[in-house]
XYZ file of C-alpha atoms in Angstrom:
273
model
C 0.000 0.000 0.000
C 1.197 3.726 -0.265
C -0.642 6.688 0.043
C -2.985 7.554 -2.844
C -3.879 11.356 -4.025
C -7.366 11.459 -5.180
C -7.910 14.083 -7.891
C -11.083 16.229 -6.933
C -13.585 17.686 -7.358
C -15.734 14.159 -7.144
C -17.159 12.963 -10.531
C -20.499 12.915 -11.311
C -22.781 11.210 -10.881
C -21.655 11.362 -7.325
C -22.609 15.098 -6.435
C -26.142 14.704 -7.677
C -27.215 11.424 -7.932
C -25.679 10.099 -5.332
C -26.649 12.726 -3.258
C -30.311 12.590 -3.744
C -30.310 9.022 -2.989
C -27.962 9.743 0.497
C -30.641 11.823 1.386
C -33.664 9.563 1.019
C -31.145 7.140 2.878
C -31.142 8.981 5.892
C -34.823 9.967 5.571
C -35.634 6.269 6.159
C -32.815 5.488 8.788
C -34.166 8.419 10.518
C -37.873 7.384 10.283
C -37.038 3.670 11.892
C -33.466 3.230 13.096
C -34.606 -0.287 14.602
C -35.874 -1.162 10.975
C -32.306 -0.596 9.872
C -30.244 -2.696 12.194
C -32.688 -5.961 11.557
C -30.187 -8.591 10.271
C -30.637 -9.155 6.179
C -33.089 -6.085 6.061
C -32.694 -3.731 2.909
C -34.709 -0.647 4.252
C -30.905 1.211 3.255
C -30.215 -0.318 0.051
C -27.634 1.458 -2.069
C -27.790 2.129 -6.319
C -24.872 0.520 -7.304
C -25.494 2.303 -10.886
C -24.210 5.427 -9.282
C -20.937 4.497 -7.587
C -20.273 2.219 -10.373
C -21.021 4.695 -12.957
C -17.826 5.066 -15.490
C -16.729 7.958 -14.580
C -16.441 7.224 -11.496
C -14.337 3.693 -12.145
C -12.638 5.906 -15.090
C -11.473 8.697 -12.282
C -10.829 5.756 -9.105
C -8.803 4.269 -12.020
C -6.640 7.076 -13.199
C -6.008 8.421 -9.707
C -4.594 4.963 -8.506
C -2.772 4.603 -11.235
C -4.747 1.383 -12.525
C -3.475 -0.752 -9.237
C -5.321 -2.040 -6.649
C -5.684 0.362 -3.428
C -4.745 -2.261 -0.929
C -2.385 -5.259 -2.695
C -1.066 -2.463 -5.703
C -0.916 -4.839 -8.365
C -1.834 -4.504 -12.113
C -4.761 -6.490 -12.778
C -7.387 -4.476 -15.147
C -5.841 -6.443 -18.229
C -7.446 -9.310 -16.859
C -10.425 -8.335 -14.585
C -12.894 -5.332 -14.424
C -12.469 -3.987 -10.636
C -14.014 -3.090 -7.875
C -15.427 -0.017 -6.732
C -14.852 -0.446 -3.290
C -16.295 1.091 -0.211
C -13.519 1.423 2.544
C -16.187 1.720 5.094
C -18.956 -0.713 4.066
C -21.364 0.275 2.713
C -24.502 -2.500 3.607
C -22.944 -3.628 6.724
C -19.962 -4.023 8.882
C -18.119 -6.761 10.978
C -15.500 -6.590 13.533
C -13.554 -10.038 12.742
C -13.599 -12.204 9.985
C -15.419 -14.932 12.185
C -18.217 -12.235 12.917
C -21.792 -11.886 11.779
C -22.680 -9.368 9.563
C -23.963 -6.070 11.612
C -26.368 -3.816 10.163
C -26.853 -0.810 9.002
C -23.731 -0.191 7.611
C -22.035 3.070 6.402
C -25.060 3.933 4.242
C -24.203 7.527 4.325
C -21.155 6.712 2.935
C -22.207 4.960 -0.179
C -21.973 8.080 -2.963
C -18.879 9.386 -1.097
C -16.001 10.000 -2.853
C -13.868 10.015 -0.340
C -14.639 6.962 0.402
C -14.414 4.995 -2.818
C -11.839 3.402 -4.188
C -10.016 1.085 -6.908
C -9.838 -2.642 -5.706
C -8.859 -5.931 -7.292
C -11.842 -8.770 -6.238
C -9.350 -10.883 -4.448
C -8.640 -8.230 -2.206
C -11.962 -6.416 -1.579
C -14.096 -9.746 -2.774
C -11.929 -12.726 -0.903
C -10.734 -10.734 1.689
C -11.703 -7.487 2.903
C -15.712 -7.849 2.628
C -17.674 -5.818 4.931
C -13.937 -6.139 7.681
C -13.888 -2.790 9.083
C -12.299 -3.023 12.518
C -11.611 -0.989 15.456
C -9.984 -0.236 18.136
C -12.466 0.447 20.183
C -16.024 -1.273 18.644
C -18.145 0.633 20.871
C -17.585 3.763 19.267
C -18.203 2.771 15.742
C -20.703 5.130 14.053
C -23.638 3.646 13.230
C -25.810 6.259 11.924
C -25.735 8.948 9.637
C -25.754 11.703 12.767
C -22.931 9.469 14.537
C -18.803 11.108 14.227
C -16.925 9.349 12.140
C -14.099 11.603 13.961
C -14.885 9.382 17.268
C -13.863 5.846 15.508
C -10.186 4.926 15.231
C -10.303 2.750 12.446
C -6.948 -0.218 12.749
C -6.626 -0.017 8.513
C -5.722 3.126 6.939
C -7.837 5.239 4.760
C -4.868 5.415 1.596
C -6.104 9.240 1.250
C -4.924 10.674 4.198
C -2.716 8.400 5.958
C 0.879 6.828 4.664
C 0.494 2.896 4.930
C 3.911 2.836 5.254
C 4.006 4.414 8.766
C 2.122 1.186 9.718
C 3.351 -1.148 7.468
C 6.914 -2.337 5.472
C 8.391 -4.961 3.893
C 11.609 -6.845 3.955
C 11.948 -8.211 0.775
C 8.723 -9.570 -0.769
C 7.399 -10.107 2.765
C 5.202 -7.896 4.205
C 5.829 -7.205 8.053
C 3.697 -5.536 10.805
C 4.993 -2.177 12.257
C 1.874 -1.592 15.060
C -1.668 -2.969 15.072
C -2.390 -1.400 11.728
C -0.015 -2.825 10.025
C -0.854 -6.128 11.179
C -4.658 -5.854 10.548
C -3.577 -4.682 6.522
C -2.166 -8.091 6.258
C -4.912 -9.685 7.710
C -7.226 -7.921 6.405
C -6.365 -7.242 2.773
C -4.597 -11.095 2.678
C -1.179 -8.850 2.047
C 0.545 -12.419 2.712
C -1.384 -14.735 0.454
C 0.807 -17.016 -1.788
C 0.243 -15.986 -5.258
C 0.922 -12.270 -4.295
C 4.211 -13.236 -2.522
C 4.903 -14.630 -5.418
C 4.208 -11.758 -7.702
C 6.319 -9.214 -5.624
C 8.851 -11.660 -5.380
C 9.543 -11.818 -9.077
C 9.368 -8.364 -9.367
C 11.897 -8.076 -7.009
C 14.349 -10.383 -8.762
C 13.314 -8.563 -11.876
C 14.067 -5.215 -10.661
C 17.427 -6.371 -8.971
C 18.654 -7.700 -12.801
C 17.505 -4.601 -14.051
C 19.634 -2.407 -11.475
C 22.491 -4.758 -12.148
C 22.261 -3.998 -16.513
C 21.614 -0.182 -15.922
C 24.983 -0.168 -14.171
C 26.729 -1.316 -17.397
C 28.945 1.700 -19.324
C 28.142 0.329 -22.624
C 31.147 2.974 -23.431
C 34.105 0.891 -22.191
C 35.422 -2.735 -23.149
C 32.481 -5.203 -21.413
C 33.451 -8.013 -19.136
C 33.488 -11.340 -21.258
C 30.690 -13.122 -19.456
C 28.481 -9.466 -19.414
C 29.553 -9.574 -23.606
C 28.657 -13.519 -23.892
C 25.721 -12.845 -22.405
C 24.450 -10.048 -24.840
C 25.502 -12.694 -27.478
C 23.386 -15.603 -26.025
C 20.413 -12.995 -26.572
C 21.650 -12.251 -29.997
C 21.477 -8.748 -29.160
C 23.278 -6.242 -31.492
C 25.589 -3.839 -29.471
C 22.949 -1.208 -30.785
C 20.083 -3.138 -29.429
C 22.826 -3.900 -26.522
C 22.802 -0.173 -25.943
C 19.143 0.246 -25.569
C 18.654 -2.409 -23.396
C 20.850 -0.935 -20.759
C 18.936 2.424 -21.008
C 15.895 0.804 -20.856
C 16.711 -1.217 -17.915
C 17.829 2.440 -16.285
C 14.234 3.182 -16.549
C 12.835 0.291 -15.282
C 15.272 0.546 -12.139
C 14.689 5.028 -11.514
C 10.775 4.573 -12.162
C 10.423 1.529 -9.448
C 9.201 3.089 -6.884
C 7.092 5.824 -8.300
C 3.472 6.004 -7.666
C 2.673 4.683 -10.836
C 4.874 1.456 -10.233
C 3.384 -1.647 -9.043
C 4.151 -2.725 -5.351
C 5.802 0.897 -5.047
C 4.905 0.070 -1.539
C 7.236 -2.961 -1.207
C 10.205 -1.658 -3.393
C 10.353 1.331 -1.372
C 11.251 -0.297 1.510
C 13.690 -2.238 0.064
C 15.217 0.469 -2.109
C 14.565 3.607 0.292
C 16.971 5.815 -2.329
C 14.483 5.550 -5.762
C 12.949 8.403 -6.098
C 9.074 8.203 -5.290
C 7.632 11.405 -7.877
């Protein structure tokens, strides 16, 4: 995870739609709050047409760089995404093993500050309706509740830095408080195939560090040359791989790069903008 700048103002249909619909939301929690807290009820059910509207994936999408909020992979080559609601929207629970609470952060639904880019394994398989807390008795549960009471154990990526809570040493990703441990509980941070992923790029980035060291203007080493030969590689083409690789390696940990998060912990000296 790193910290994620979210382009404003918020797109429609958010401003109007979505906030003629938050209104007739807190109408009918306000009419019969009981109503609202009756397991499986839908007296607060959300449009998903608005918060999935285009723009607002288009906007989530571009402002995140097209990686997932939480794991910061690529995946929209091979899957849609999630627009996903970092308080839940239709209901909440405490722990995994919990039942599902209701209402949820209904208020929240059309809120663009609370919306954001998500792969399905993360906000599908693993994050859900998980929103814990420190303290669970002063979770708001109504529109008219502060949210400024709660003190939510995963970050909001908008205004905190994960990285105060969370690092990595090499491709694994390691707790620094109770935030950082509920991320990689939460999010599945530590699940195989992602190790996996950030583990390659890792040995990918280190051989690409290692060729953009080359000075393709003196004599090579024999094994470096009989290696350029092996990928019968011009010394033109020779040339451009370096550079390239120089790219790869000084564009690592920008925000654009996947697992930024991970590589700058390992490489605190990239630059990050």
């Amino acid at each position: 995870m790193i910290q994620i700048t979210k382009s404003q103002p918020a797109p429609l249909p958010l401003p109007s739609s979505g906030t003629r619909h938050r209104q007739k939301l807190e109408a009918r929690q306000a009419a019969d709050p009981a109503a609202c807290q009756v397991p499986d009820n839908k007296v607060l059910a959300t449009r998903d047409g608005i918060y999935n509207d285009a723009r607002v994936k288009e906007r989530l999408r571009a402002d995140q760089h097209d990686k997932c909020c939480y794991c910061e992979s690529y995946f929209s080559s091979t899957s849609y995404g999630d627009v996903e609601h970092f308080r839940p929207k239709a209901g909440y629970r405490q722990a995994a093993a919990d039942d599902l609470h209701k209402p949820g952060y209904y208020w929240l639904a059309y809120e663009w500050s609370n919306l954001y880019f998500a792969c399905q394994l993360c906000n599908q398989r693993y994050k859900g309706n998980l929103f814990p807390l420190a303290d669970p008795t002063r979770r708001a549960v109504a529109h008219t509740d502060a949210l400024a009471a709660e003190q939510p154990l995963l970050p909001d990526p908008a205004t905190e830095n994960p990285a105060t809570h969370l690092t990595f040493v090499q491709d694994a990703a390691q707790a620094l408080d109770a935030c950082g441990a509920a991320c990689i509980q939460v999010f599945g941070l530590d699940r195989p195939e992602l190790i996996k992923r950030r583990l390659d790029k890792l040995k990918s980035l280190k051989q690409a560090h290692f060729l953009s060291g080359l000075d393709m203007s003196l004599p090579l080493n024999p094994v470096i040359e009989a290696y350029f030969q092996k990928l019968r590689l011009t010394y033109a083409e020779s040339v451009d791989m370096v550079a390239y690789a120089k790219q790869i390696w000084e564009a690592a940990a920008l925000d654009a790069a996947e697992f930024a998060g991970m590589v700058r912990a390992n490489f605190p000296a990239l630059p990050r903008r």
